[in-house]
Short mmCIF file of C-alpha atoms in Angstrom, two decimals:
data_model
loop_
_atom_site.label_atom_id
_atom_site.label_comp_id
_atom_site.label_asym_id
_atom_site.label_seq_id
_atom_site.Cartn_x
_atom_site.Cartn_y
_atom_site.Cartn_z
CA MET K 1 107.60 101.95 88.12
CA CYS K 2 105.02 102.04 90.88
CA GLY K 3 102.17 99.53 90.78
CA ARG K 4 101.19 99.06 94.40
CA THR K 5 100.99 101.25 97.50
CA ALA K 6 99.72 101.08 101.07
CA CYS K 7 97.70 103.83 102.80
CA THR K 8 96.12 102.84 106.06
CA LEU K 9 95.15 106.07 107.81
CA VAL K 10 91.48 106.96 108.09
CA PRO K 11 90.29 110.30 106.70
CA ASN K 12 90.60 112.44 109.81
CA GLU K 13 94.13 111.10 110.46
CA LEU K 14 95.10 111.78 106.85
CA SER K 15 93.94 115.39 107.28
CA ARG K 16 96.28 115.77 110.27
CA ALA K 17 99.20 113.85 108.77
CA ALA K 18 99.02 115.81 105.50
CA HIS K 19 99.35 119.27 107.05
CA TYR K 20 101.19 121.73 104.88
CA ARG K 21 102.58 125.32 104.91
CA ASP K 22 101.28 128.04 102.63
CA ARG K 23 103.35 130.80 101.03
CA THR K 24 103.56 132.72 104.31
CA GLY K 25 104.88 129.67 106.19
CA ARG K 26 101.63 129.22 108.17
CA ARG K 27 100.87 125.61 108.95
CA CYS K 28 97.47 124.47 107.62
CA LYS K 29 95.37 121.34 107.92
CA PRO K 30 93.70 120.39 104.56
CA LEU K 31 90.03 119.64 104.53
CA TRP K 32 88.52 116.94 102.41
CA LYS K 33 86.66 117.70 99.17
CA ASP K 34 82.93 117.25 99.76
CA GLY K 35 81.89 113.62 99.54
CA ASP K 36 85.38 112.21 98.97
CA THR K 37 85.77 110.57 102.36
CA ASP K 38 83.17 108.02 101.25
CA LYS K 39 85.20 107.11 98.15
CA TYR K 40 88.47 106.46 99.95
CA ARG K 41 89.04 103.21 101.81
CA PRO K 42 92.27 102.53 103.78
CA SER K 43 94.20 99.54 102.45
CA TYR K 44 97.36 97.60 103.10
CA ASN K 45 97.56 96.76 99.35
CA LYS K 46 96.34 99.39 96.92
CA SER K 47 96.50 98.73 93.17
CA PRO K 48 95.58 100.72 90.08
CA GLN K 49 91.86 101.47 89.65
CA SER K 50 91.47 101.92 93.42
CA PHE K 51 90.88 105.34 95.01
CA SER K 52 93.78 106.96 96.86
CA PRO K 53 94.12 110.23 98.82
CA VAL K 54 95.80 113.09 96.96
CA LEU K 55 96.69 116.60 98.07
CA LEU K 56 96.14 119.44 95.61
CA SER K 57 95.36 123.15 95.33
CA ASN K 58 91.77 124.02 96.17
CA ARG K 59 91.76 126.36 93.17
CA HIS K 60 91.06 123.35 90.96
CA PHE K 61 87.61 123.03 92.56
CA ASN K 62 86.98 126.58 93.75
CA LYS K 63 88.12 129.40 91.41
CA ASP K 64 87.93 131.89 94.26
CA ALA K 65 90.27 129.91 96.59
CA PRO K 66 93.89 130.96 97.03
CA VAL K 67 96.23 128.87 94.88
CA ASP K 68 98.30 127.88 97.93
CA GLU K 69 95.23 126.57 99.81
CA CYS K 70 95.17 122.81 99.65
CA VAL K 71 92.47 120.15 99.95
CA LEU K 72 92.40 116.34 100.12
CA ALA K 73 90.53 114.42 97.45
CA ALA K 74 89.97 110.76 96.64
CA MET K 75 91.03 110.03 93.04
CA ARG K 76 91.16 106.84 91.05
CA TRP K 77 94.61 105.53 90.14
CA GLY K 78 95.16 105.47 86.40
CA LEU K 79 94.70 108.72 84.54
CA VAL K 80 91.74 109.07 82.16
CA PRO K 81 92.38 112.05 79.81
CA ALA K 82 89.67 114.68 79.58
CA TRP K 83 89.52 114.12 75.86
CA PHE K 84 88.81 110.38 76.07
CA ARG K 85 85.63 109.82 74.07
CA GLU K 86 84.46 106.35 75.14
CA ASN K 87 81.71 106.10 77.79
CA ASP K 88 83.59 103.37 79.63
CA PRO K 89 87.09 104.34 80.94
CA SER K 90 88.03 100.63 81.12
CA LYS K 91 88.13 100.64 77.33
CA MET K 92 91.40 102.64 77.31
CA GLN K 93 93.96 100.67 75.37
CA TYR K 94 97.08 101.86 77.28
CA ASN K 95 98.26 101.93 80.87
CA THR K 96 98.36 105.37 82.57
CA SER K 97 99.10 104.29 86.13
CA ASN K 98 102.65 105.69 85.78
CA CYS K 99 104.20 108.27 83.52
CA ARG K 100 107.89 108.86 82.91
CA SER K 101 109.18 112.31 83.90
CA GLU K 102 111.28 112.38 80.72
CA SER K 103 108.26 112.15 78.44
CA LEU K 104 105.75 114.42 80.27
CA LEU K 105 105.87 116.98 77.42
CA GLU K 106 105.79 114.35 74.66
CA LYS K 107 102.48 112.63 75.32
CA LYS K 108 99.18 114.55 75.12
CA SER K 109 97.64 112.55 78.02
CA TYR K 110 100.23 114.07 80.36
CA LYS K 111 101.26 117.28 78.59
CA ASP K 112 97.75 118.77 78.78
CA PRO K 113 97.26 118.43 82.56
CA LEU K 114 100.90 119.44 83.25
CA LEU K 115 100.53 122.70 81.30
CA LYS K 116 97.22 123.39 82.96
CA GLY K 117 98.86 123.12 86.37
CA GLN K 118 96.97 119.95 87.33
CA ARG K 119 99.66 118.75 89.69
CA CYS K 120 98.88 116.68 92.78
CA VAL K 121 100.69 114.82 95.57
CA ILE K 122 99.76 111.20 96.17
CA LEU K 123 99.82 110.25 99.83
CA ALA K 124 100.83 106.79 101.06
CA ASP K 125 102.49 104.92 103.93
CA GLY K 126 104.89 103.68 101.25
CA PHE K 127 104.98 101.70 98.03
CA TYR K 128 105.87 98.17 97.00
CA GLU K 129 108.45 97.16 94.46
CA TRP K 130 109.74 93.79 93.29
CA ARG K 131 113.33 92.67 92.87
CA ARG K 132 113.75 90.10 90.09
CA THR K 133 115.84 87.08 90.87
CA GLU K 134 116.59 83.92 88.85
CA LYS K 135 113.77 81.98 90.51
CA GLU K 136 111.26 84.58 91.64
CA LYS K 137 110.48 88.18 92.46
CA GLN K 138 111.08 89.43 95.99
CA PRO K 139 108.73 92.28 97.10
CA PHE K 140 109.93 95.18 99.21
CA PHE K 141 108.08 97.92 101.10
CA ILE K 142 109.71 101.36 100.56
CA TYR K 143 109.04 104.39 102.72
CA PHE K 144 110.48 107.50 104.45
CA PRO K 145 112.79 106.76 107.43
CA GLN K 146 111.03 107.78 110.60
CA SER K 147 112.52 110.47 112.86
CA GLN K 148 112.35 110.53 116.65
CA GLY K 149 108.75 110.45 117.74
CA GLY K 150 107.57 109.84 114.19
CA GLN K 151 107.58 113.56 113.56
CA VAL K 152 107.33 115.12 110.13
CA PRO K 153 110.20 117.33 108.73
CA SER K 154 108.74 120.60 109.95
CA GLN K 155 108.94 119.30 113.49
CA GLN K 156 112.53 118.08 113.28
CA ASN K 157 114.40 121.37 113.30
CA THR K 158 116.25 121.44 116.58
CA GLN K 159 117.64 124.91 115.85
CA LYS K 160 114.24 126.65 116.31
CA THR K 161 114.03 129.39 118.90
CA LYS K 162 111.61 129.16 121.81
CA SER K 163 109.36 131.72 120.21
CA ASP K 164 109.26 129.67 116.94
CA GLN K 165 108.37 126.52 118.92
CA SER K 166 105.65 128.39 120.82
CA LEU K 167 104.19 129.59 117.52
CA ASP K 168 104.18 126.05 116.16
CA LEU K 169 102.35 124.80 119.23
CA GLU K 170 99.81 127.63 118.91
CA GLU K 171 99.20 126.71 115.25
CA SER K 172 98.88 123.00 116.16
CA ASP K 173 96.31 123.76 118.79
CA GLN K 174 94.31 125.89 116.34
CA ASP K 175 94.24 123.56 113.37
CA GLY K 176 94.67 120.11 115.08
CA SER K 177 97.65 119.29 112.85
CA ASP K 178 99.93 118.17 115.69
CA TRP K 179 100.58 114.86 113.97
CA THR K 180 103.27 112.74 115.57
CA GLY K 181 102.54 109.47 113.73
CA TRP K 182 104.04 107.83 110.74
CA ARG K 183 105.46 110.23 108.18
CA LEU K 184 103.54 109.81 104.94
CA LEU K 185 105.32 109.35 101.63
CA THR K 186 104.58 112.26 99.25
CA ILE K 187 104.69 111.39 95.56
CA ALA K 188 104.42 113.80 92.63
CA GLY K 189 101.58 113.11 90.27
CA LEU K 190 99.29 114.63 87.61
CA PHE K 191 95.52 114.45 87.59
CA ASP K 192 92.73 115.01 85.08
CA SER K 193 88.92 115.22 85.20
CA TRP K 194 86.85 113.21 82.75
CA THR K 195 83.11 113.26 82.13
CA PRO K 196 81.44 110.48 80.11
CA PRO K 197 80.38 111.79 76.68
CA CYS K 198 76.89 110.51 77.34
CA GLY K 199 76.81 112.54 80.60
CA GLY K 200 77.23 111.53 84.22
CA GLU K 201 79.44 112.25 87.19
CA THR K 202 82.93 113.70 86.62
CA LEU K 203 85.71 111.18 87.40
CA TYR K 204 88.96 112.48 88.83
CA THR K 205 91.99 110.26 88.13
CA TYR K 206 95.75 110.52 88.61
CA THR K 207 99.04 109.11 87.40
CA VAL K 208 102.23 108.63 89.39
CA ILE K 209 105.33 110.30 87.88
CA THR K 210 108.43 108.09 87.87
CA VAL K 211 112.16 108.88 87.58
CA ASP K 212 115.34 106.78 87.45
CA SER K 213 115.95 104.99 90.72
CA SER K 214 118.29 106.43 93.29
CA SER K 215 121.53 104.55 94.01
CA ASN K 216 120.14 102.78 97.11
CA LEU K 217 117.09 101.43 95.22
CA GLN K 218 118.74 100.35 91.94
CA SER K 219 119.26 96.84 93.16
CA ILE K 220 115.47 96.50 93.45
CA HIS K 221 114.27 98.32 90.33
CA ASP K 222 115.56 100.82 87.76
CA ARG K 223 112.59 103.18 88.28
CA MET K 224 110.98 104.82 91.31
CA PRO K 225 108.18 107.28 92.06
CA ALA K 226 109.17 110.98 91.95
CA VAL K 227 109.19 111.59 95.68
CA LEU K 228 108.83 115.12 97.11
CA ASP K 229 110.97 115.31 100.22
CA GLY K 230 109.86 118.01 102.62
CA GLU K 231 107.15 120.66 102.91
CA ASP K 232 108.89 123.11 100.60
CA GLU K 233 109.01 120.66 97.70
CA VAL K 234 105.36 119.75 98.29
CA ARG K 235 104.33 123.38 98.35
CA ARG K 236 106.26 124.26 95.20
CA TRP K 237 104.83 121.26 93.30
CA LEU K 238 101.24 122.18 94.18
CA ASP K 239 101.50 125.95 93.86
CA PHE K 240 100.93 126.18 90.09
CA GLY K 241 100.36 129.93 90.40
CA GLU K 242 103.82 130.74 91.71
CA VAL K 243 105.81 127.81 90.19
CA LYS K 244 105.25 127.23 86.49
CA SER K 245 105.37 123.78 84.90
CA LEU K 246 108.93 123.82 83.59
CA GLU K 247 110.25 125.02 86.95
CA ALA K 248 108.18 122.43 88.84
CA MET K 249 109.66 119.64 86.70
CA LYS K 250 113.07 120.35 88.20
CA LEU K 251 111.68 118.78 91.44
CA LEU K 252 111.33 115.43 89.70
CA GLN K 253 114.62 113.86 90.78
CA PRO K 254 115.72 110.50 92.27
CA LYS K 255 115.71 110.68 96.03
CA SER K 256 118.12 108.62 98.20
CA SER K 257 116.26 109.46 101.40
CA LEU K 258 114.01 106.30 101.35
CA THR K 259 114.47 103.08 103.30
CA PHE K 260 112.97 99.65 102.72
CA HIS K 261 112.50 96.11 103.98
CA PRO K 262 111.53 92.81 102.32
CA VAL K 263 107.96 91.66 102.77
CA SER K 264 105.94 88.52 102.13
CA SER K 265 104.85 87.37 98.67
CA LEU K 266 101.30 87.77 99.95
CA VAL K 267 101.39 91.30 98.53
CA ASN K 268 101.78 89.85 95.03
CA ASN K 269 98.03 89.25 94.93
CA SER K 270 96.18 92.57 95.17
CA ARG K 271 93.23 90.76 96.79
CA ASN K 272 95.33 90.16 99.87
CA ASN K 273 94.63 93.07 102.18
CA SER K 274 96.02 92.34 105.66
CA PRO K 275 98.83 93.50 107.97
CA GLU K 276 101.00 90.59 106.78
CA CYS K 277 101.48 92.49 103.48
CA LEU K 278 103.64 95.00 105.29
CA GLN K 279 105.29 92.89 107.93
CA PRO K 280 109.08 92.67 107.47
CA VAL K 281 110.51 89.24 106.67
CA ASP K 282 113.94 87.84 106.20
CA PRO K 283 113.80 86.19 102.72
CA THR K 284 116.76 83.92 103.43
CA VAL K 285 116.78 83.15 107.17
CA LYS K 286 113.63 82.25 109.10
CA LYS K 287 114.43 83.99 112.36
CA THR K 288 113.72 87.29 114.08
CA VAL K 289 116.30 89.97 113.21
CA GLN K 290 117.18 93.18 115.01
CA PRO K 291 114.80 96.13 114.37
CA THR K 292 116.16 99.14 112.47
CA ALA K 293 116.49 102.57 114.11
CA SER K 294 113.43 103.71 112.18
CA SER K 295 111.40 100.82 113.56
CA LYS K 296 112.52 101.59 117.13
CA MET K 297 111.42 105.23 116.77
CA MET K 298 108.08 104.07 115.30
CA MET K 299 107.61 101.75 118.27
CA SER K 300 108.28 104.60 120.68
CA TRP K 301 105.50 106.85 119.45
CA LEU K 302 103.09 103.89 119.07
CA LYS K 303 103.48 103.03 122.72
CA THR K 304 102.60 106.56 123.79
CA ALA K 305 99.92 107.23 121.14
CA SER K 306 96.26 106.53 121.97
CA PRO K 307 94.15 107.26 118.88
CA THR K 308 90.42 107.12 119.59
CA LYS K 309 87.63 105.74 117.43
CA ARG K 310 90.11 104.53 114.87
CA LYS K 311 88.84 102.30 112.14
CA ASN K 312 90.75 99.35 110.84
CA PRO K 313 91.54 98.91 107.11
CA ASP K 314 89.68 95.99 105.64
CA GLU K 315 91.45 92.69 106.09
CA ASP K 316 89.19 90.47 103.95
CA THR K 317 91.61 88.52 101.82
CA SER K 318 88.80 87.10 99.67
CA ALA K 319 87.60 90.50 98.50
CA LYS K 320 86.83 90.91 94.86
CA THR K 321 88.53 94.28 94.53
CA PRO K 322 91.84 95.64 95.80
CA GLU K 323 89.96 97.74 98.30
CA GLY K 324 88.39 94.81 100.10
CA LYS K 325 84.76 94.66 101.26
CA PRO K 326 83.01 96.89 103.74
CA GLY K 327 82.03 95.42 107.06
CA ALA K 328 85.42 93.99 107.90
CA GLU K 329 86.53 93.14 111.43
CA LYS K 330 85.58 95.89 113.86
CA GLN K 331 87.38 94.76 117.00
CA SER K 332 88.99 97.46 119.07
CA LYS K 333 92.76 97.23 118.49
CA PRO K 334 95.54 99.41 117.03
CA ALA K 335 94.90 99.88 113.34
CA GLY K 336 97.30 100.46 110.47
CA PRO K 337 99.89 98.01 109.14
CA LEU K 338 102.83 99.76 110.76
CA GLN K 339 101.23 99.51 114.21
CA GLN K 340 100.30 95.88 113.53
CA TRP K 341 103.73 94.59 112.72
CA LEU K 342 105.64 96.79 115.15
CA LEU K 343 103.42 95.78 118.03
CA GLY K 344 103.33 92.15 116.88
CA SER K 345 99.53 92.00 116.56
CA GLY K 346 99.48 91.67 112.78
CA SER K 347 100.26 87.96 112.77
CA ASN K 348 100.96 85.02 115.04
CA LYS K 349 104.70 85.52 114.64
CA LYS K 350 106.77 88.20 116.16
CA PRO K 351 107.51 91.17 113.80
CA ARG K 352 110.74 90.88 111.98
CA THR K 353 112.77 93.67 110.44
CA SER K 354 115.95 93.85 108.44
CA SER K 355 118.48 96.65 108.49
CA GLU K 356 119.06 98.27 105.14
#
């Protein structure tokens, strides 16, 4: 299952980090759907009912747009079917935060959007999962391993010719997608649009598709989100014009490419929204441990990066919603949980990591 995520990039950073390639292989930077940047709030601890960034085909909003043109939108976690007849979506009697890949064609709530091509990709720094023990549950943060320089897969191919590399640089200069930060986790999902029967604004919501856990995550939980690993898988999942539903479902497989580290039980309470939620801890020994290779690479690009006018995710632990309250601390310092714990500014203690 997947019941908690973290996504700490501000809207303009998300647009750069979520760059994609269309059918021709051209790199593109997705724009935000009008008004959606106001709905999305970065958070160290996102729970269902909060708004998260999703990537999807612009054809869903603009019938004249190419199917392979993508946009970013802020959607509420927990799918509300278009056919739901109550005026209050909170009156739904069942949980739609997750849906099992094995039953997508069995339940109307998921079958309808799947067959309509309403596929999306949920973006996150990573997700949390809990390992059950005899006495308690130990939370873990799970994410993509980071390559040298924090580069995304399309930038990792060392076999590119000089002309290919020059073309990439040209494209980066043109669309501003030269992102070298944390590689976002890309999760397969379905979305639907619901309008209250009494009238009102249309609400866009999504559900996270889950599969059996990969071998390296089975010790934590028997289910995991359906992760899309690489630009080609993301493109095929979103391109409902070229890739039909049954073909797209073949992408929903366990992925062993994720890494993880244990985190504090602070994340257990969705009201806690601070860097400590992501900071690695040793659950058995209270001492600093050696950083992983992924952490060292992350540290490298953080030391050379100098983002400007970056906003911090809310850190108000007394907030009444998982998203925290507006008007949180506005001091000038590196933002984002990964920067906080790697640079040691997220808590009074030095950051600690464990090798997995």
